């Protein structure tokens, strides 16, 4: 399920493939068990910047390697594959479980529920590994929750970069735009062109 | 204004019968709970609060998180005291209740009142604390009532395990004259992590308001507005006065033109019967410096340009006199005080010889100048007309 990606990519432009980070609703990204509140927002970057974690990275609390990352998108996306760059010395996550379009998952939920897909990760410090998804299940993803239950033995789990590859559709979920509510029906608001032209039929 | 779902854990164990908080611990706790509910629901209308009891037959949720204050207050009635408090179970049930809150966007918070001794180990409490922190639940602890050797230590350890970025707090309330609720009002439990005293908390504190001018704009908007407007007017006037003082410092070098305009301004001075700070003239009457008094008289006029002009003349006349400068500044700043007492001023101006001497001391003014003489004559007649006014006023003054 993991494919090796040749680092010298002259044939196609890597960065455009991994551009789903632009569709991530960064203000609503959240994580559970992060040591520094808000640090999860720094892991979504452009492909070229994936190794540059000068703005900070996501780290779990001391002695507890579990992490949950909640990623909402600004529109529904089709997710093709995910890339994770972890930390050194066993702080890379070892497993990843994904849940789609569910709000407010916490650790007890994550442990009891069946994920949409699960992966065994390897240490991927250069960010050249990507983990493919079962594409048919990831066709309209409004938000995705990633649960990392384990790491490679380190005290904490560090995630420096999360890359998302796929397509963004223009569809949006749950967005209620301007709706006009009528308390009492007023027929004059609903005249069709035929009615104004005619004149015999009237609604009182 | 944080959007929050709060669960309040009440201690209704046998230890609450004690009367060291008036009327008894349980009642003091109930009052505090009522106040907290009110504060939470008022700070954000979408906040929800739930209540559970920890003692009695077991941990029982009285009301799940709701924004309906009436429902919350109603469930506080008819609570019975008995049994032993189960802190760990109470906190865990509270966490479960918060997990199933309807609005997942709300932050989770637990407020626990610990009035009886804590029988759990420090380790167990720390484990609970870490689990709360992992699920980003904040915890506020109110430590009151029984105080045994380990209780504070255990609760502090629990707080340290939960605390994430100072979102959790602990308050120790020893028994004393002031009510439990009063002590809590000033704590971050009420004020919500330093957002500043909410309007509710300020009103509940009963007069100790964090509002400007000591008036709650909600209660009395017109009064608050009037106070604010008058404050701003005063400030604006003081700024204008300060500007005048700056201008006169800049105009130090002007000479002859200023003195001719001074003649006209002197007549103006007689007529407008406005500000004269009586206290200041009394002080200055003792001062032997005639020029000082004159400066005071000169500054009685309200119009800003003439004041500046006259003040510069005076400073011309006696540039080295520090007292004069001080008086000038004092008089300029105090110019707007409305008083109807002009006897002193009239006396000064009516004194013919006094005026001549002043004029003589001014550079560029020749007392023998026919214009000046005419002016003095007119002033003299005017002051005679005013003698009738003067006499009764002097009697009043005395």
mmCIF file with all atom_site columns, C-alpha atoms in Angstrom, chain B residues 71-244:
data_model
loop_
_atom_site.group_PDB
_atom_site.id
_atom_site.type_symbol
_atom_site.label_atom_id
_atom_site.label_alt_id
_atom_site.label_comp_id
_atom_site.label_asym_id
_atom_site.label_entity_id
_atom_site.label_seq_id
_atom_site.pdbx_PDB_ins_code
_atom_site.Cartn_x
_atom_site.Cartn_y
_atom_site.Cartn_z
_atom_site.occupancy
_atom_site.B_iso_or_equiv
_atom_site.pdbx_formal_charge
_atom_site.auth_seq_id
_atom_site.auth_comp_id
_atom_site.auth_asym_id
_atom_site.auth_atom_id
_atom_site.pdbx_PDB_model_num
ATOM 1   C CA . UNK B 1 71  ? -34.247 24.304 34.894 1.00 0.00 ? 71  UNK B CA 1
ATOM 2   C CA . UNK B 1 72  ? -30.828 24.419 36.511 1.00 0.00 ? 72  UNK B CA 1
ATOM 3   C CA . UNK B 1 73  ? -31.968 26.480 39.488 1.00 0.00 ? 73  UNK B CA 1
ATOM 4   C CA . UNK B 1 74  ? -35.045 24.311 39.943 1.00 0.00 ? 74  UNK B CA 1
ATOM 5   C CA . UNK B 1 75  ? -33.035 21.133 40.267 1.00 0.00 ? 75  UNK B CA 1
ATOM 6   C CA . UNK B 1 76  ? -31.085 22.644 43.157 1.00 0.00 ? 76  UNK B CA 1
ATOM 7   C CA . UNK B 1 77  ? -34.244 22.492 45.261 1.00 0.00 ? 77  UNK B CA 1
ATOM 8   C CA . UNK B 1 78  ? -34.875 19.481 47.436 1.00 0.00 ? 78  UNK B CA 1
ATOM 9   C CA . UNK B 1 79  ? -31.342 18.182 47.381 1.00 0.00 ? 79  UNK B CA 1
ATOM 10  C CA . UNK B 1 80  ? -30.605 15.908 50.297 1.00 0.00 ? 80  UNK B CA 1
ATOM 11  C CA . UNK B 1 81  ? -27.446 15.668 52.282 1.00 0.00 ? 81  UNK B CA 1
ATOM 12  C CA . UNK B 1 82  ? -26.017 12.242 52.996 1.00 0.00 ? 82  UNK B CA 1
ATOM 13  C CA . UNK B 1 83  ? -23.458 9.649  52.157 1.00 0.00 ? 83  UNK B CA 1
ATOM 14  C CA . UNK B 1 84  ? -19.852 10.080 51.163 1.00 0.00 ? 84  UNK B CA 1
ATOM 15  C CA . UNK B 1 85  ? -18.424 11.943 48.218 1.00 0.00 ? 85  UNK B CA 1
ATOM 16  C CA . UNK B 1 86  ? -16.884 9.950  45.365 1.00 0.00 ? 86  UNK B CA 1
ATOM 17  C CA . UNK B 1 87  ? -14.564 12.401 43.639 1.00 0.00 ? 87  UNK B CA 1
ATOM 18  C CA . UNK B 1 88  ? -13.105 10.160 40.947 1.00 0.00 ? 88  UNK B CA 1
ATOM 19  C CA . UNK B 1 89  ? -16.449 8.765  39.834 1.00 0.00 ? 89  UNK B CA 1
ATOM 20  C CA . UNK B 1 90  ? -17.957 12.237 39.908 1.00 0.00 ? 90  UNK B CA 1
ATOM 21  C CA . UNK B 1 91  ? -15.327 13.668 37.603 1.00 0.00 ? 91  UNK B CA 1
ATOM 22  C CA . UNK B 1 92  ? -15.545 10.733 35.230 1.00 0.00 ? 92  UNK B CA 1
ATOM 23  C CA . UNK B 1 93  ? -19.311 10.926 34.951 1.00 0.00 ? 93  UNK B CA 1
ATOM 24  C CA . UNK B 1 94  ? -18.995 14.664 34.356 1.00 0.00 ? 94  UNK B CA 1
ATOM 25  C CA . UNK B 1 95  ? -16.565 13.968 31.553 1.00 0.00 ? 95  UNK B CA 1
ATOM 26  C CA . UNK B 1 96  ? -18.986 11.500 30.013 1.00 0.00 ? 96  UNK B CA 1
ATOM 27  C CA . UNK B 1 97  ? -21.839 13.970 30.229 1.00 0.00 ? 97  UNK B CA 1
ATOM 28  C CA . UNK B 1 98  ? -19.713 16.575 28.474 1.00 0.00 ? 98  UNK B CA 1
ATOM 29  C CA . UNK B 1 99  ? -18.696 14.129 25.795 1.00 0.00 ? 99  UNK B CA 1
ATOM 30  C CA . UNK B 1 100 ? -22.328 13.736 24.782 1.00 0.00 ? 100 UNK B CA 1
ATOM 31  C CA . UNK B 1 101 ? -23.034 17.448 24.657 1.00 0.00 ? 101 UNK B CA 1
ATOM 32  C CA . UNK B 1 102 ? -25.139 18.538 21.739 1.00 0.00 ? 102 UNK B CA 1
ATOM 33  C CA . UNK B 1 103 ? -22.920 21.273 20.426 1.00 0.00 ? 103 UNK B CA 1
ATOM 34  C CA . UNK B 1 104 ? -19.497 19.805 19.758 1.00 0.00 ? 104 UNK B CA 1
ATOM 35  C CA . UNK B 1 105 ? -18.030 23.255 19.247 1.00 0.00 ? 105 UNK B CA 1
ATOM 36  C CA . UNK B 1 106 ? -18.250 24.055 22.961 1.00 0.00 ? 106 UNK B CA 1
ATOM 37  C CA . UNK B 1 107 ? -15.166 23.836 25.126 1.00 0.00 ? 107 UNK B CA 1
ATOM 38  C CA . UNK B 1 108 ? -15.475 21.349 27.949 1.00 0.00 ? 108 UNK B CA 1
ATOM 39  C CA . UNK B 1 109 ? -15.167 22.420 31.574 1.00 0.00 ? 109 UNK B CA 1
ATOM 40  C CA . UNK B 1 110 ? -15.811 20.736 34.916 1.00 0.00 ? 110 UNK B CA 1
ATOM 41  C CA . UNK B 1 111 ? -16.224 22.702 38.152 1.00 0.00 ? 111 UNK B CA 1
ATOM 42  C CA . UNK B 1 112 ? -15.964 20.525 41.248 1.00 0.00 ? 112 UNK B CA 1
ATOM 43  C CA . UNK B 1 113 ? -16.742 21.569 44.828 1.00 0.00 ? 113 UNK B CA 1
ATOM 44  C CA . UNK B 1 114 ? -14.669 19.548 47.259 1.00 0.00 ? 114 UNK B CA 1
ATOM 45  C CA . UNK B 1 115 ? -15.900 19.986 50.825 1.00 0.00 ? 115 UNK B CA 1
ATOM 46  C CA . UNK B 1 116 ? -15.141 16.610 52.363 1.00 0.00 ? 116 UNK B CA 1
ATOM 47  C CA . UNK B 1 117 ? -11.838 14.788 52.713 1.00 0.00 ? 117 UNK B CA 1
ATOM 48  C CA . UNK B 1 118 ? -10.473 13.112 49.589 1.00 0.00 ? 118 UNK B CA 1
ATOM 49  C CA . UNK B 1 119 ? -9.977  9.385  50.031 1.00 0.00 ? 119 UNK B CA 1
ATOM 50  C CA . UNK B 1 120 ? -8.334  8.690  46.669 1.00 0.00 ? 120 UNK B CA 1
ATOM 51  C CA . UNK B 1 121 ? -4.615  8.408  46.112 1.00 0.00 ? 121 UNK B CA 1
ATOM 52  C CA . UNK B 1 122 ? -2.637  11.136 44.524 1.00 0.00 ? 122 UNK B CA 1
ATOM 53  C CA . UNK B 1 123 ? -1.728  8.733  41.718 1.00 0.00 ? 123 UNK B CA 1
ATOM 54  C CA . UNK B 1 124 ? -5.328  7.965  40.884 1.00 0.00 ? 124 UNK B CA 1
ATOM 55  C CA . UNK B 1 125 ? -6.142  11.642 40.790 1.00 0.00 ? 125 UNK B CA 1
ATOM 56  C CA . UNK B 1 126 ? -3.188  12.367 38.561 1.00 0.00 ? 126 UNK B CA 1
ATOM 57  C CA . UNK B 1 127 ? -4.294  9.665  36.159 1.00 0.00 ? 127 UNK B CA 1
ATOM 58  C CA . UNK B 1 128 ? -7.739  11.200 35.989 1.00 0.00 ? 128 UNK B CA 1
ATOM 59  C CA . UNK B 1 129 ? -6.187  14.599 35.463 1.00 0.00 ? 129 UNK B CA 1
ATOM 60  C CA . UNK B 1 130 ? -4.085  13.393 32.584 1.00 0.00 ? 130 UNK B CA 1
ATOM 61  C CA . UNK B 1 131 ? -7.062  11.812 30.920 1.00 0.00 ? 131 UNK B CA 1
ATOM 62  C CA . UNK B 1 132 ? -8.970  15.078 31.193 1.00 0.00 ? 132 UNK B CA 1
ATOM 63  C CA . UNK B 1 133 ? -6.048  16.977 29.719 1.00 0.00 ? 133 UNK B CA 1
ATOM 64  C CA . UNK B 1 134 ? -5.769  14.505 26.857 1.00 0.00 ? 134 UNK B CA 1
ATOM 65  C CA . UNK B 1 135 ? -9.376  15.086 25.940 1.00 0.00 ? 135 UNK B CA 1
ATOM 66  C CA . UNK B 1 136 ? -8.932  18.844 26.419 1.00 0.00 ? 136 UNK B CA 1
ATOM 67  C CA . UNK B 1 137 ? -11.302 19.198 29.331 1.00 0.00 ? 137 UNK B CA 1
ATOM 68  C CA . UNK B 1 138 ? -10.573 22.051 31.754 1.00 0.00 ? 138 UNK B CA 1
ATOM 69  C CA . UNK B 1 139 ? -11.112 21.608 35.491 1.00 0.00 ? 139 UNK B CA 1
ATOM 70  C CA . UNK B 1 140 ? -11.850 24.178 38.203 1.00 0.00 ? 140 UNK B CA 1
ATOM 71  C CA . UNK B 1 141 ? -11.564 23.007 41.814 1.00 0.00 ? 141 UNK B CA 1
ATOM 72  C CA . UNK B 1 142 ? -13.181 24.796 44.771 1.00 0.00 ? 142 UNK B CA 1
ATOM 73  C CA . UNK B 1 143 ? -11.508 23.543 47.917 1.00 0.00 ? 143 UNK B CA 1
ATOM 74  C CA . UNK B 1 144 ? -13.568 24.415 50.995 1.00 0.00 ? 144 UNK B CA 1
ATOM 75  C CA . UNK B 1 145 ? -14.927 22.773 54.122 1.00 0.00 ? 145 UNK B CA 1
ATOM 76  C CA . UNK B 1 146 ? -12.820 20.001 55.652 1.00 0.00 ? 146 UNK B CA 1
ATOM 77  C CA . UNK B 1 147 ? -9.137  20.568 55.603 1.00 0.00 ? 147 UNK B CA 1
ATOM 78  C CA . UNK B 1 148 ? -6.940  17.593 56.342 1.00 0.00 ? 148 UNK B CA 1
ATOM 79  C CA . UNK B 1 149 ? -3.256  17.211 55.707 1.00 0.00 ? 149 UNK B CA 1
ATOM 80  C CA . UNK B 1 150 ? -3.312  15.648 52.263 1.00 0.00 ? 150 UNK B CA 1
ATOM 81  C CA . UNK B 1 151 ? -6.355  17.210 50.735 1.00 0.00 ? 151 UNK B CA 1
ATOM 82  C CA . UNK B 1 152 ? -4.739  20.378 49.421 1.00 0.00 ? 152 UNK B CA 1
ATOM 83  C CA . UNK B 1 153 ? -1.732  18.465 48.211 1.00 0.00 ? 153 UNK B CA 1
ATOM 84  C CA . UNK B 1 154 ? -3.846  15.949 46.325 1.00 0.00 ? 154 UNK B CA 1
ATOM 85  C CA . UNK B 1 155 ? -5.998  18.622 44.746 1.00 0.00 ? 155 UNK B CA 1
ATOM 86  C CA . UNK B 1 156 ? -2.976  20.619 43.674 1.00 0.00 ? 156 UNK B CA 1
ATOM 87  C CA . UNK B 1 157 ? -1.529  17.500 42.082 1.00 0.00 ? 157 UNK B CA 1
ATOM 88  C CA . UNK B 1 158 ? -4.801  16.930 40.254 1.00 0.00 ? 158 UNK B CA 1
ATOM 89  C CA . UNK B 1 159 ? -4.745  20.491 39.003 1.00 0.00 ? 159 UNK B CA 1
ATOM 90  C CA . UNK B 1 160 ? -1.159  20.181 37.820 1.00 0.00 ? 160 UNK B CA 1
ATOM 91  C CA . UNK B 1 161 ? -2.040  17.073 35.835 1.00 0.00 ? 161 UNK B CA 1
ATOM 92  C CA . UNK B 1 162 ? -5.046  18.699 34.182 1.00 0.00 ? 162 UNK B CA 1
ATOM 93  C CA . UNK B 1 163 ? -3.758  22.160 33.647 1.00 0.00 ? 163 UNK B CA 1
ATOM 94  C CA . UNK B 1 164 ? -3.137  23.060 30.054 1.00 0.00 ? 164 UNK B CA 1
ATOM 95  C CA . UNK B 1 165 ? -2.111  26.626 29.435 1.00 0.00 ? 165 UNK B CA 1
ATOM 96  C CA . UNK B 1 166 ? -3.692  27.968 32.611 1.00 0.00 ? 166 UNK B CA 1
ATOM 97  C CA . UNK B 1 167 ? -7.185  27.003 31.611 1.00 0.00 ? 167 UNK B CA 1
ATOM 98  C CA . UNK B 1 168 ? -7.748  25.172 34.909 1.00 0.00 ? 168 UNK B CA 1
ATOM 99  C CA . UNK B 1 169 ? -7.823  26.769 38.360 1.00 0.00 ? 169 UNK B CA 1
ATOM 100 C CA . UNK B 1 170 ? -8.022  25.890 42.029 1.00 0.00 ? 170 UNK B CA 1
ATOM 101 C CA . UNK B 1 171 ? -9.428  28.113 44.759 1.00 0.00 ? 171 UNK B CA 1
ATOM 102 C CA . UNK B 1 172 ? -9.009  27.467 48.486 1.00 0.00 ? 172 UNK B CA 1
ATOM 103 C CA . UNK B 1 173 ? -11.754 29.055 50.551 1.00 0.00 ? 173 UNK B CA 1
ATOM 104 C CA . UNK B 1 174 ? -11.141 28.925 54.304 1.00 0.00 ? 174 UNK B CA 1
ATOM 105 C CA . UNK B 1 175 ? -14.135 29.360 56.616 1.00 0.00 ? 175 UNK B CA 1
ATOM 106 C CA . UNK B 1 176 ? -14.680 32.967 57.528 1.00 0.00 ? 176 UNK B CA 1
ATOM 107 C CA . UNK B 1 177 ? -17.097 35.859 57.694 1.00 0.00 ? 177 UNK B CA 1
ATOM 108 C CA . UNK B 1 178 ? -17.458 36.376 53.954 1.00 0.00 ? 178 UNK B CA 1
ATOM 109 C CA . UNK B 1 179 ? -19.684 34.041 52.001 1.00 0.00 ? 179 UNK B CA 1
ATOM 110 C CA . UNK B 1 180 ? -18.331 31.381 49.696 1.00 0.00 ? 180 UNK B CA 1
ATOM 111 C CA . UNK B 1 181 ? -19.917 33.053 46.683 1.00 0.00 ? 181 UNK B CA 1
ATOM 112 C CA . UNK B 1 182 ? -18.347 36.416 47.473 1.00 0.00 ? 182 UNK B CA 1
ATOM 113 C CA . UNK B 1 183 ? -14.905 34.907 47.605 1.00 0.00 ? 183 UNK B CA 1
ATOM 114 C CA . UNK B 1 184 ? -15.466 33.094 44.335 1.00 0.00 ? 184 UNK B CA 1
ATOM 115 C CA . UNK B 1 185 ? -16.613 36.154 42.425 1.00 0.00 ? 185 UNK B CA 1
ATOM 116 C CA . UNK B 1 186 ? -13.135 37.595 42.266 1.00 0.00 ? 186 UNK B CA 1
ATOM 117 C CA . UNK B 1 187 ? -11.506 34.353 41.182 1.00 0.00 ? 187 UNK B CA 1
ATOM 118 C CA . UNK B 1 188 ? -10.801 33.259 37.606 1.00 0.00 ? 188 UNK B CA 1
ATOM 119 C CA . UNK B 1 189 ? -13.573 30.704 38.000 1.00 0.00 ? 189 UNK B CA 1
ATOM 120 C CA . UNK B 1 190 ? -16.018 33.530 37.587 1.00 0.00 ? 190 UNK B CA 1
ATOM 121 C CA . UNK B 1 191 ? -14.060 35.887 35.433 1.00 0.00 ? 191 UNK B CA 1
ATOM 122 C CA . UNK B 1 192 ? -13.166 33.153 33.028 1.00 0.00 ? 192 UNK B CA 1
ATOM 123 C CA . UNK B 1 193 ? -9.425  33.122 32.436 1.00 0.00 ? 193 UNK B CA 1
ATOM 124 C CA . UNK B 1 194 ? -8.786  36.813 32.627 1.00 0.00 ? 194 UNK B CA 1
ATOM 125 C CA . UNK B 1 195 ? -11.311 38.020 30.147 1.00 0.00 ? 195 UNK B CA 1
ATOM 126 C CA . UNK B 1 196 ? -12.032 40.766 32.619 1.00 0.00 ? 196 UNK B CA 1
ATOM 127 C CA . UNK B 1 197 ? -14.858 40.919 35.100 1.00 0.00 ? 197 UNK B CA 1
ATOM 128 C CA . UNK B 1 198 ? -18.043 40.124 33.323 1.00 0.00 ? 198 UNK B CA 1
ATOM 129 C CA . UNK B 1 199 ? -20.911 42.490 33.755 1.00 0.00 ? 199 UNK B CA 1
ATOM 130 C CA . UNK B 1 200 ? -22.655 39.882 35.840 1.00 0.00 ? 200 UNK B CA 1
ATOM 131 C CA . UNK B 1 201 ? -19.814 39.441 38.238 1.00 0.00 ? 201 UNK B CA 1
ATOM 132 C CA . UNK B 1 202 ? -19.438 43.166 38.657 1.00 0.00 ? 202 UNK B CA 1
ATOM 133 C CA . UNK B 1 203 ? -23.107 43.636 39.373 1.00 0.00 ? 203 UNK B CA 1
ATOM 134 C CA . UNK B 1 204 ? -23.143 40.712 41.735 1.00 0.00 ? 204 UNK B CA 1
ATOM 135 C CA . UNK B 1 205 ? -20.242 42.169 43.642 1.00 0.00 ? 205 UNK B CA 1
ATOM 136 C CA . UNK B 1 206 ? -22.688 44.847 44.607 1.00 0.00 ? 206 UNK B CA 1
ATOM 137 C CA . UNK B 1 207 ? -21.286 48.236 43.830 1.00 0.00 ? 207 UNK B CA 1
ATOM 138 C CA . UNK B 1 208 ? -17.668 47.392 43.404 1.00 0.00 ? 208 UNK B CA 1
ATOM 139 C CA . UNK B 1 209 ? -17.904 48.024 39.730 1.00 0.00 ? 209 UNK B CA 1
ATOM 140 C CA . UNK B 1 210 ? -15.225 47.805 37.135 1.00 0.00 ? 210 UNK B CA 1
ATOM 141 C CA . UNK B 1 211 ? -17.057 50.459 35.187 1.00 0.00 ? 211 UNK B CA 1
ATOM 142 C CA . UNK B 1 212 ? -15.869 53.947 34.510 1.00 0.00 ? 212 UNK B CA 1
ATOM 143 C CA . UNK B 1 213 ? -17.363 56.533 36.804 1.00 0.00 ? 213 UNK B CA 1
ATOM 144 C CA . UNK B 1 214 ? -18.827 53.854 39.045 1.00 0.00 ? 214 UNK B CA 1
ATOM 145 C CA . UNK B 1 215 ? -22.031 53.715 37.055 1.00 0.00 ? 215 UNK B CA 1
ATOM 146 C CA . UNK B 1 216 ? -23.207 50.678 35.151 1.00 0.00 ? 216 UNK B CA 1
ATOM 147 C CA . UNK B 1 217 ? -24.120 51.785 31.631 1.00 0.00 ? 217 UNK B CA 1
ATOM 148 C CA . UNK B 1 218 ? -26.732 49.062 31.581 1.00 0.00 ? 218 UNK B CA 1
ATOM 149 C CA . UNK B 1 219 ? -28.485 50.380 34.641 1.00 0.00 ? 219 UNK B CA 1
ATOM 150 C CA . UNK B 1 220 ? -28.264 54.075 33.952 1.00 0.00 ? 220 UNK B CA 1
ATOM 151 C CA . UNK B 1 221 ? -27.124 54.874 30.442 1.00 0.00 ? 221 UNK B CA 1
ATOM 152 C CA . UNK B 1 222 ? -27.939 58.568 30.567 1.00 0.00 ? 222 UNK B CA 1
ATOM 153 C CA . UNK B 1 223 ? -25.961 59.173 33.704 1.00 0.00 ? 223 UNK B CA 1
ATOM 154 C CA . UNK B 1 224 ? -23.014 57.221 32.416 1.00 0.00 ? 224 UNK B CA 1
ATOM 155 C CA . UNK B 1 225 ? -23.158 59.154 29.155 1.00 0.00 ? 225 UNK B CA 1
ATOM 156 C CA . UNK B 1 226 ? -23.387 62.519 30.904 1.00 0.00 ? 226 UNK B CA 1
ATOM 157 C CA . UNK B 1 227 ? -20.424 61.674 33.095 1.00 0.00 ? 227 UNK B CA 1
ATOM 158 C CA . UNK B 1 228 ? -18.378 60.555 30.147 1.00 0.00 ? 228 UNK B CA 1
ATOM 159 C CA . UNK B 1 229 ? -19.223 63.648 28.100 1.00 0.00 ? 229 UNK B CA 1
ATOM 160 C CA . UNK B 1 230 ? -18.330 66.030 30.905 1.00 0.00 ? 230 UNK B CA 1
ATOM 161 C CA . UNK B 1 231 ? -15.064 64.185 31.464 1.00 0.00 ? 231 UNK B CA 1
ATOM 162 C CA . UNK B 1 232 ? -14.186 64.566 27.806 1.00 0.00 ? 232 UNK B CA 1
ATOM 163 C CA . UNK B 1 233 ? -15.119 68.238 27.804 1.00 0.00 ? 233 UNK B CA 1
ATOM 164 C CA . UNK B 1 234 ? -12.891 68.844 30.805 1.00 0.00 ? 234 UNK B CA 1
ATOM 165 C CA . UNK B 1 235 ? -10.057 67.042 29.095 1.00 0.00 ? 235 UNK B CA 1
ATOM 166 C CA . UNK B 1 236 ? -10.543 69.006 25.878 1.00 0.00 ? 236 UNK B CA 1
ATOM 167 C CA . UNK B 1 237 ? -10.512 72.262 27.798 1.00 0.00 ? 237 UNK B CA 1
ATOM 168 C CA . UNK B 1 238 ? -7.360  71.340 29.612 1.00 0.00 ? 238 UNK B CA 1
ATOM 169 C CA . UNK B 1 239 ? -5.707  70.457 26.355 1.00 0.00 ? 239 UNK B CA 1
ATOM 170 C CA . UNK B 1 240 ? -6.733  73.810 24.901 1.00 0.00 ? 240 UNK B CA 1
ATOM 171 C CA . UNK B 1 241 ? -5.322  75.524 27.969 1.00 0.00 ? 241 UNK B CA 1
ATOM 172 C CA . UNK B 1 242 ? -2.092  73.649 27.644 1.00 0.00 ? 242 UNK B CA 1
ATOM 173 C CA . UNK B 1 243 ? -1.891  74.720 24.031 1.00 0.00 ? 243 UNK B CA 1
ATOM 174 C CA . UNK B 1 244 ? -2.396  78.323 25.059 1.00 0.00 ? 244 UNK B CA 1
#
